[in-house]
PDB file of C-alpha atoms in Angstrom:
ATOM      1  CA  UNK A  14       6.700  -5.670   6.211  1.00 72.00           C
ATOM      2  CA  UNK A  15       3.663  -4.741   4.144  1.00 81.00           C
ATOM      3  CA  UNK A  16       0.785  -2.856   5.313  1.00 90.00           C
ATOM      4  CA  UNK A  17      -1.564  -5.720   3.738  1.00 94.00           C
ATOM      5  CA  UNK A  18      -0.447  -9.138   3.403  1.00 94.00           C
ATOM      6  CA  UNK A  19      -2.584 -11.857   0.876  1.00 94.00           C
ATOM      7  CA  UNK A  20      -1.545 -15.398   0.228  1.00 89.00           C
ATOM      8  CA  UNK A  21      -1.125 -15.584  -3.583  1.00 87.00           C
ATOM      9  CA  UNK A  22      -2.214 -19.374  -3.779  1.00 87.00           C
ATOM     10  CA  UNK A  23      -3.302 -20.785  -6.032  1.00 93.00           C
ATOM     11  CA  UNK A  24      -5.730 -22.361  -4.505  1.00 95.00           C
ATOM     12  CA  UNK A  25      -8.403 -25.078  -6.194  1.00 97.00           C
ATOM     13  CA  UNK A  26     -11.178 -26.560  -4.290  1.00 97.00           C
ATOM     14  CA  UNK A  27     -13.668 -28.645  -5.764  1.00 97.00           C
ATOM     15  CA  UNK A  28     -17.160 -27.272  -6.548  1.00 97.00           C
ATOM     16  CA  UNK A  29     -19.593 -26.875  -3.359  1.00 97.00           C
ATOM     17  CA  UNK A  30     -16.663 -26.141  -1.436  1.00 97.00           C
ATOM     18  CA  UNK A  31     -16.633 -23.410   1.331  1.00 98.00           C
ATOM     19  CA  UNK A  32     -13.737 -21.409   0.492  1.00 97.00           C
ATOM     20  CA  UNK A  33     -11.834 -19.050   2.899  1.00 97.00           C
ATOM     21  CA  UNK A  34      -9.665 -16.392   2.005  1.00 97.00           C
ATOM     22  CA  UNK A  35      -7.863 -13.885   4.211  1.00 97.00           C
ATOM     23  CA  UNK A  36      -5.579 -10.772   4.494  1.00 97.00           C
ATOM     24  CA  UNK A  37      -3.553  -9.689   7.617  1.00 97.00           C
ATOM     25  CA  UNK A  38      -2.587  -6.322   7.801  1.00 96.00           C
ATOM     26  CA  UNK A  39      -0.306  -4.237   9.951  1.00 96.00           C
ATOM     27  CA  UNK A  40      -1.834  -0.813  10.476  1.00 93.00           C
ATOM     28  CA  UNK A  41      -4.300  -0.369  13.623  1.00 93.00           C
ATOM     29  CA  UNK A  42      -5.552   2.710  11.896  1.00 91.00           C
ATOM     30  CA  UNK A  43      -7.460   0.391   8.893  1.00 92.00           C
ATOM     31  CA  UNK A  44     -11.391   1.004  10.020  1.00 90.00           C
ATOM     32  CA  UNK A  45     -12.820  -0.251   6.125  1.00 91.00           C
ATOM     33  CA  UNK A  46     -12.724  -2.879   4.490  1.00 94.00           C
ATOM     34  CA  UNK A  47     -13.380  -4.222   1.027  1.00 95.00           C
ATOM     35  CA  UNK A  48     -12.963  -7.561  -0.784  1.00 97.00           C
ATOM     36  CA  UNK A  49     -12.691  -7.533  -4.408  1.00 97.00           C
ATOM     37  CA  UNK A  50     -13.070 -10.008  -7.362  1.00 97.00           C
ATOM     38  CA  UNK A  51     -11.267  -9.721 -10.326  1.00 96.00           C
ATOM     39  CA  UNK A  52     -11.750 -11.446 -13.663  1.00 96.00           C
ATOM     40  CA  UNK A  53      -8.851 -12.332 -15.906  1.00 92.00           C
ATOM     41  CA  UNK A  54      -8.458  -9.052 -18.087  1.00 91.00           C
ATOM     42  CA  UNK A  55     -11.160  -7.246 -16.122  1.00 94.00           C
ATOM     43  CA  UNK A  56     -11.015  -4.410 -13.713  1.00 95.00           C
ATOM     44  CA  UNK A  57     -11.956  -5.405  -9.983  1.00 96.00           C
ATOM     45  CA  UNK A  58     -15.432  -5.721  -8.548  1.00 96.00           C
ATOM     46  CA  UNK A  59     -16.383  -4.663  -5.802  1.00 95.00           C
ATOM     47  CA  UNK A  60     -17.893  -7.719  -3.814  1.00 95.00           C
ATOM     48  CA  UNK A  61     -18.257  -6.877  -0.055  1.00 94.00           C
ATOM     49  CA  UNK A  62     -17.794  -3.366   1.915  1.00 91.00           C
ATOM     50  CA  UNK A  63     -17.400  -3.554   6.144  1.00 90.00           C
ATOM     51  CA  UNK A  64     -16.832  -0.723   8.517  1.00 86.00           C
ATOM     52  CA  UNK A  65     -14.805  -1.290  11.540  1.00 84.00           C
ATOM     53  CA  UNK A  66     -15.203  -4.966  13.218  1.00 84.00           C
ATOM     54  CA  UNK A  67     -18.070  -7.850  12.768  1.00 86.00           C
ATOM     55  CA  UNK A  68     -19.410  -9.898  10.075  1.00 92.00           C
ATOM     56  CA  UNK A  69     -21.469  -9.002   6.983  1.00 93.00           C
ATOM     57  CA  UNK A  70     -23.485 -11.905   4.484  1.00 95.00           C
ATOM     58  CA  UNK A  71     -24.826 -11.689   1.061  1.00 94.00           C
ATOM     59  CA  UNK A  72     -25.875 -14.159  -0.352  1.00 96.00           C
ATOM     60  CA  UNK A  73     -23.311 -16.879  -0.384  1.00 97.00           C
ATOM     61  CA  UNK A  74     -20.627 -14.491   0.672  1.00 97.00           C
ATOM     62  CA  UNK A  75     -19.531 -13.487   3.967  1.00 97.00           C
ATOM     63  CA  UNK A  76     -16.684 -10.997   5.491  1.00 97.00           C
ATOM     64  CA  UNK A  77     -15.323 -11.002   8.528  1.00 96.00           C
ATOM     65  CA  UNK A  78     -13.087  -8.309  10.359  1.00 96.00           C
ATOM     66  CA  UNK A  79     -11.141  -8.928  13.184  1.00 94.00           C
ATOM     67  CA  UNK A  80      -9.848  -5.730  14.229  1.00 93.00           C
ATOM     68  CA  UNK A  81      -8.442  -7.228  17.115  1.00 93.00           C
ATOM     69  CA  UNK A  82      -6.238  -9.751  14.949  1.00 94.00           C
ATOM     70  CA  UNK A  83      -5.825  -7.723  12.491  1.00 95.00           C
ATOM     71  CA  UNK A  84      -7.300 -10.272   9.892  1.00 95.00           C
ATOM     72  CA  UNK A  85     -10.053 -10.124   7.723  1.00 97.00           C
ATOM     73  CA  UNK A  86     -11.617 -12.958   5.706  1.00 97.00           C
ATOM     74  CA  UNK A  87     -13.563 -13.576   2.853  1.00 98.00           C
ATOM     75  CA  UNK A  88     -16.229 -16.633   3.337  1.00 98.00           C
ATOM     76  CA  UNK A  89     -17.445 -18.303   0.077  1.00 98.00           C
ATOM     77  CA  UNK A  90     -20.505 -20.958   0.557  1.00 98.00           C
ATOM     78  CA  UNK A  91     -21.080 -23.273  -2.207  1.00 98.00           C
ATOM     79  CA  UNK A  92     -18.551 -22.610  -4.567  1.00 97.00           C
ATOM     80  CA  UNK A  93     -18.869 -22.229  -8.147  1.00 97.00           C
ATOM     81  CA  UNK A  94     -16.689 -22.429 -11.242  1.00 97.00           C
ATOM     82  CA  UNK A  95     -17.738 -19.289 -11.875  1.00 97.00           C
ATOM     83  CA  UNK A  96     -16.252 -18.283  -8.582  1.00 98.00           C
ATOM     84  CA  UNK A  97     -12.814 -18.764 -10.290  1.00 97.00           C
ATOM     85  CA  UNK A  98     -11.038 -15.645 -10.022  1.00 97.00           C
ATOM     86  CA  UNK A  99      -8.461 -14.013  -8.290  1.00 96.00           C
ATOM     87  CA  UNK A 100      -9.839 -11.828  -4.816  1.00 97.00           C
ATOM     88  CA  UNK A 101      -8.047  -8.615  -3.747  1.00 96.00           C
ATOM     89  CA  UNK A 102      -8.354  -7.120   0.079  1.00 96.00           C
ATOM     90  CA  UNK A 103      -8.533  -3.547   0.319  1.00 95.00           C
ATOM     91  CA  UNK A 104      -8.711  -1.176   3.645  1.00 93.00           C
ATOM     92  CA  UNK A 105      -8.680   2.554   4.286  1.00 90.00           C
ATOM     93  CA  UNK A 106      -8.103   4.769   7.438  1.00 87.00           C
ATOM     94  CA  UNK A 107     -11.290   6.576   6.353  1.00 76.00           C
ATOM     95  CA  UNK A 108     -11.758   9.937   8.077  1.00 66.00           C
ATOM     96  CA  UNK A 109     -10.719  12.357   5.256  1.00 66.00           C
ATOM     97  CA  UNK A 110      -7.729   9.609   3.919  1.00 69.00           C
ATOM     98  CA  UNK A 111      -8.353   9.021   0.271  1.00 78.00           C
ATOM     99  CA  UNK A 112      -6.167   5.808  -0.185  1.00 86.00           C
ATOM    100  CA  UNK A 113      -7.221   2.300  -0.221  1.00 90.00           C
ATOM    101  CA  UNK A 114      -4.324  -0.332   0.217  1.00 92.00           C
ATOM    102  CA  UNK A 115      -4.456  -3.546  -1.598  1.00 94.00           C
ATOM    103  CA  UNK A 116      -3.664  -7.091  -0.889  1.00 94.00           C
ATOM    104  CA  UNK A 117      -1.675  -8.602  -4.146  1.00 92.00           C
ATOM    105  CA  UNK A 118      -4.819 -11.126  -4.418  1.00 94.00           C
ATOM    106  CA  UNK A 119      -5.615 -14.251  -4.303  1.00 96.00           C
ATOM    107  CA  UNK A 120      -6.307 -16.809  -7.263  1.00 95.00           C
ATOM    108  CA  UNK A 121      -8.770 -19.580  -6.706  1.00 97.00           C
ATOM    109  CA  UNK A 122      -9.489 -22.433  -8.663  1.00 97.00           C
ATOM    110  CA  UNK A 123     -13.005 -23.792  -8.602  1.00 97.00           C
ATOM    111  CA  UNK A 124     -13.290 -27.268 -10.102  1.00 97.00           C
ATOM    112  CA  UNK A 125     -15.943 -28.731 -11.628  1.00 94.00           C
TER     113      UNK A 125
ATOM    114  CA  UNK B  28     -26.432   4.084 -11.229  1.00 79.00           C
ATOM    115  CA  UNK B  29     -23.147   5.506 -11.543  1.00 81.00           C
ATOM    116  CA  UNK B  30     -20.900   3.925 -14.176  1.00 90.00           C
ATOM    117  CA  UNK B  31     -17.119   4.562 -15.077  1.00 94.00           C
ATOM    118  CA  UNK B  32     -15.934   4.226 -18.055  1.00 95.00           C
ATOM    119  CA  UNK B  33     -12.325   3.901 -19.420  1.00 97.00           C
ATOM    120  CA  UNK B  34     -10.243   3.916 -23.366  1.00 95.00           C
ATOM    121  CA  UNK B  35      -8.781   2.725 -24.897  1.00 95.00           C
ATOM    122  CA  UNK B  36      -9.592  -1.238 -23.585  1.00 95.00           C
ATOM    123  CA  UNK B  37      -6.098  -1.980 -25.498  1.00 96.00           C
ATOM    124  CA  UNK B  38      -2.822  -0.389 -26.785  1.00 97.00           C
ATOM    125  CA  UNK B  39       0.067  -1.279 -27.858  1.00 97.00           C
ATOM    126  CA  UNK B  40       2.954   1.453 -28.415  1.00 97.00           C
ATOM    127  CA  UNK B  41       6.455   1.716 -29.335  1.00 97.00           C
ATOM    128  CA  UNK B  42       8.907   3.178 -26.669  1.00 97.00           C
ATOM    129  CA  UNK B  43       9.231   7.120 -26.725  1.00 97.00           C
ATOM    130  CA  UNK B  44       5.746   7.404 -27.974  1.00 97.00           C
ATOM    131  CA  UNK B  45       3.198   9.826 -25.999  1.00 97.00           C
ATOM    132  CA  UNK B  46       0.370   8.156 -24.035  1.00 97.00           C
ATOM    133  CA  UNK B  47      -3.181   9.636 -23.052  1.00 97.00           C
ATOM    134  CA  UNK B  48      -5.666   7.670 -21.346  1.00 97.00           C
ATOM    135  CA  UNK B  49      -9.224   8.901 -20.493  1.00 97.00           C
ATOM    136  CA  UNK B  50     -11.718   8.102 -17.705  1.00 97.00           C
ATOM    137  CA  UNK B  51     -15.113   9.088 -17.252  1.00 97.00           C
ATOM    138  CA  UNK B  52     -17.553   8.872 -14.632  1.00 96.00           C
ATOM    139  CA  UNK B  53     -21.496   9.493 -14.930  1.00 94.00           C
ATOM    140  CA  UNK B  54     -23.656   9.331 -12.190  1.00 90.00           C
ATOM    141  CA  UNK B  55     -22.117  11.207  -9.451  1.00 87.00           C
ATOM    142  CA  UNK B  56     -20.690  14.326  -8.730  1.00 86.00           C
ATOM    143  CA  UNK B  57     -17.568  15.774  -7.040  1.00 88.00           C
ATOM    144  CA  UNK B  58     -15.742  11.953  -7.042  1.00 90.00           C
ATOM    145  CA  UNK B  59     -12.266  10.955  -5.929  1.00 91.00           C
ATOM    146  CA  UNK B  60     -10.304   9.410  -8.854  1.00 94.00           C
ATOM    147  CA  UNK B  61      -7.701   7.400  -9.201  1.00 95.00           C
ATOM    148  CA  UNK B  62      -5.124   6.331 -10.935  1.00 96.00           C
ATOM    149  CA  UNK B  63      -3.427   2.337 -10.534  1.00 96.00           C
ATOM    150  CA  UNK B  64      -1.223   0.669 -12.551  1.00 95.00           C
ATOM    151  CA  UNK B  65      -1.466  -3.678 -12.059  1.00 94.00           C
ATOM    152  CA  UNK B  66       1.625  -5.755 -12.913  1.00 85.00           C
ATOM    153  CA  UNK B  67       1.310  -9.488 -13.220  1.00 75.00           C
ATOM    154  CA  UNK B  68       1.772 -10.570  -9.559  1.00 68.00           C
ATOM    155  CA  UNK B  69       2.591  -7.398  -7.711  1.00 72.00           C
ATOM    156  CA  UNK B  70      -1.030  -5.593  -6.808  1.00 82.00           C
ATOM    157  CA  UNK B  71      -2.553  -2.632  -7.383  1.00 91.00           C
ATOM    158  CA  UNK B  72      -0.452   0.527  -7.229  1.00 91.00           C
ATOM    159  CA  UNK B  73      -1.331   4.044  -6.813  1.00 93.00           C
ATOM    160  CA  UNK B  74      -0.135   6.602  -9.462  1.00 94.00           C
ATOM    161  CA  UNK B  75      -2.308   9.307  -8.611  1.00 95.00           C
ATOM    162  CA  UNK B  76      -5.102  10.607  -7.320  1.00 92.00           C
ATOM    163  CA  UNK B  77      -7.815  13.696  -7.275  1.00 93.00           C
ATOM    164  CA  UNK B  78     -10.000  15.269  -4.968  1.00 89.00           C
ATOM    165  CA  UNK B  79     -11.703  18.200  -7.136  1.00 90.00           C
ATOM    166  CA  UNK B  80     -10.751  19.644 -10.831  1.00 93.00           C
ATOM    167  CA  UNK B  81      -7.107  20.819 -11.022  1.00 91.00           C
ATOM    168  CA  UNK B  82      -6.228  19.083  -7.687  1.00 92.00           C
ATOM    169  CA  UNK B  83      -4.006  15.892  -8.601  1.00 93.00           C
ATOM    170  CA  UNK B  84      -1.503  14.121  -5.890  1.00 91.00           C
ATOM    171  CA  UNK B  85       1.535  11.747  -7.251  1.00 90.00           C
ATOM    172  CA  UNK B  86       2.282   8.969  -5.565  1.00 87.00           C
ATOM    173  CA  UNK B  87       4.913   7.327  -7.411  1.00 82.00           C
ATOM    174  CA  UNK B  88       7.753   9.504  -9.601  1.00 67.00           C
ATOM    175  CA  UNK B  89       7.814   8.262 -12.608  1.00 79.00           C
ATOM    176  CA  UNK B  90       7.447   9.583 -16.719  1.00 90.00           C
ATOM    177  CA  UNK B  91       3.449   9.644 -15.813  1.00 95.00           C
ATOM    178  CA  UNK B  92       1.203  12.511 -15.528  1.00 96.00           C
ATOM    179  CA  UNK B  93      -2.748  12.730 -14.601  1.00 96.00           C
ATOM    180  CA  UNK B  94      -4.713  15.886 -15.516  1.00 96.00           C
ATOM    181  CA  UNK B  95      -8.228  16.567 -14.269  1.00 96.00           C
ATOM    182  CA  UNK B  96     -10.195  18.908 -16.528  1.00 95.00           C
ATOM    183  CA  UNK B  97     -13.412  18.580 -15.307  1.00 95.00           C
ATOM    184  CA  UNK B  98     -15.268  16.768 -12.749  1.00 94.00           C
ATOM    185  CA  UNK B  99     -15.898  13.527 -14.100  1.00 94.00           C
ATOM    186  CA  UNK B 100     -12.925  13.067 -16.576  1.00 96.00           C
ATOM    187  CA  UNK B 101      -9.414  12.104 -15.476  1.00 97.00           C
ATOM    188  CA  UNK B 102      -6.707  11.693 -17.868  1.00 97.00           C
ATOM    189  CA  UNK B 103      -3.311   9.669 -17.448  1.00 97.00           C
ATOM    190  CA  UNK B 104      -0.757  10.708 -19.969  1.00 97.00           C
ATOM    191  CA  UNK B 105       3.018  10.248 -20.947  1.00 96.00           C
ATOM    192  CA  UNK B 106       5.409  12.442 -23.155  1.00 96.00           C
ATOM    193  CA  UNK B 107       7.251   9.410 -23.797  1.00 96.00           C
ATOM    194  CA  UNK B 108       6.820   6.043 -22.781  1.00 96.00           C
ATOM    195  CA  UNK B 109       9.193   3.332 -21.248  1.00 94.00           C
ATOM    196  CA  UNK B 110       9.196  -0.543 -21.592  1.00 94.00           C
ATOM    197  CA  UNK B 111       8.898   0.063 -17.928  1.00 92.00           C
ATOM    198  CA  UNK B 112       5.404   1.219 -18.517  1.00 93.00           C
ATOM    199  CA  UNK B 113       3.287  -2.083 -19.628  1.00 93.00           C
ATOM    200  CA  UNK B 114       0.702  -2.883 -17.309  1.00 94.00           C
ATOM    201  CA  UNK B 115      -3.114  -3.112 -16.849  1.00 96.00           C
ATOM    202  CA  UNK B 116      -3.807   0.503 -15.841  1.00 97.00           C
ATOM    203  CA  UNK B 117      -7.173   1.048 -13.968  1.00 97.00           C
ATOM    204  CA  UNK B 118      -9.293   4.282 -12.965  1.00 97.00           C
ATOM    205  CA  UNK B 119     -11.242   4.091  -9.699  1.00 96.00           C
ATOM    206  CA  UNK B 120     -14.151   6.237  -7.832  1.00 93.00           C
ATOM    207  CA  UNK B 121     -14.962   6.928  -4.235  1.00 88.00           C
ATOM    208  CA  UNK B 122     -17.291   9.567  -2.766  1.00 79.00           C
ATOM    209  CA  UNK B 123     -16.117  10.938   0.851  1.00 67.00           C
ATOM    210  CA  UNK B 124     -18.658  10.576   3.043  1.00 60.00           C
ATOM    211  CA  UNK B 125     -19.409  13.107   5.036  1.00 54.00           C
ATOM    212  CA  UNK B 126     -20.162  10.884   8.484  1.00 54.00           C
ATOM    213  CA  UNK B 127     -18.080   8.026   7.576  1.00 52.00           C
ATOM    214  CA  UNK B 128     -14.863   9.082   6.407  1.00 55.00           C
ATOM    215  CA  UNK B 129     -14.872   7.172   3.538  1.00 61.00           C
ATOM    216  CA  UNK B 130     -16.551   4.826   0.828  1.00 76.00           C
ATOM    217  CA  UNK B 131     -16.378   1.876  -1.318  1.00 84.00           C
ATOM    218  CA  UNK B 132     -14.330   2.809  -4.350  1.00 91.00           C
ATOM    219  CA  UNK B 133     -15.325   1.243  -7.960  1.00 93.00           C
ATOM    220  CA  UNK B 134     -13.207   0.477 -10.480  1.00 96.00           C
ATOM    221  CA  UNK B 135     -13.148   0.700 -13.928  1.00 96.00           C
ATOM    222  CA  UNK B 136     -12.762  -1.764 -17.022  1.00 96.00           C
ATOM    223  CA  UNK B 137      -9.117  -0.944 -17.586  1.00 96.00           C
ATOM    224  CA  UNK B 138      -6.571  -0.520 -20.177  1.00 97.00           C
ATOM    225  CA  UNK B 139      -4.134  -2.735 -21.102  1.00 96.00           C
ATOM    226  CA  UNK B 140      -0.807  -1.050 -22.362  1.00 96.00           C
ATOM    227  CA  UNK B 141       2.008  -2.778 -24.284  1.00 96.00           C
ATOM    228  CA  UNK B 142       5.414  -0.856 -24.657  1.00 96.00           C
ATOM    229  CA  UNK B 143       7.341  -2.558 -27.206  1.00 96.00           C
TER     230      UNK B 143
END
């Protein structure tokens, strides 16, 4: 089993969609959390950064950890095409660990 | 604002060649840097990564090598390169907090390598 697990999709919603996207993971230990958007050809970008459990919103993004579930999600409000792009999880122990695990990503479609 | 910055963008090279990527970081001191290599489909994974000058830990065994001269430059390198070794590598940042544990980490632009 993988310490993070991401659905690969694709998955295409049509424009002013909310879109949810989501990562399980296995390890208890996992206190941050970070979702990522990543351009064809283009090194990730950092999009949202949560400590421990609860929800965080800017601007029409939201992230939610479940530390309970072990199952964070991504919350995109009025999507764009511009939104297209494939979204990578990422966690960390924290507390002196320097590693981040990744999700494999997700690609979404955003139609116009 | 910190920035990182990574070259070549693209390179193409015949098998048994030597390879030397660079990263730099301005804007911050003392980082963490990384190392990943991205294959179509398969995530992120961690070569290597550095906690101060000269310090470097291997994650996967492989022909690679990472050097870390000074502070804000990390270098990948190769003596000689596999097909094997085609991918979208990436150099990443984090600070350790000193309450936290931890930090966001910030990637770069990339490099896209092409073994032939």
């Amino acid at each position: 089993q993988k310490e993070v697990e991401q659905d690969p999709g694709p998955l295409s919603v049509p424009e002013g969609a909310i879109v949810s996207l989501n990562c399980t993971y296995s390890n208890s230990a996992f206190q941050y959390f970070m979702w990522y958007r990543q351009y064809s050809r283009k090194g990730p970008e950092l999009l949202m950064y949560t400590y421990s459990s609860g929800n965080k919103e800017d601007g029409r993004f939201t992230a939610q950890v479940d530390k309970s579930s072990k199952y964070i999600s991504l919350f995109i409000r009025d999507s764009q095409p511009s939104d297209s792009a494939t979204y990578l999880c990422a966690m960390s122990e924290g507390s002196g660990t320097y590693k981040y695990i990744f999700g494999t990503g997700t690609r979404l479609k955003v139609l116009a | 604002s910190q920035t990182i910055h990574q070259w070549p963008a693209t390179l193409v090279q015949p098998v048994g060649s030597p390879l030397s990527l660079e990263c730099t970081v301005e804007g911050t001191s003392n980082p963490n840097l990384y190392w990943y290599r991205q294959a179509a489909g398969r995530g992120l994974q961690l070569l290597f990564y550095s906690v101060g000058i000269g310090q470097i830990s291997s994650e996967v065994p492989q022909n690679l090598s990472a050097s870390r001269p000074q502070d804000r430059q990390f270098i990948l390198s190769s003596k000689k390169l596999l097909l094997s070794d085609s991918g979208f590598y990436l150099c990443a940042w984090s600070v350790l907090s000193g309450t936290s544990g931890a930090s966001e980490q910030f990637f770069g632009p990339g490099t896209r390598l092409t073994v032939l």
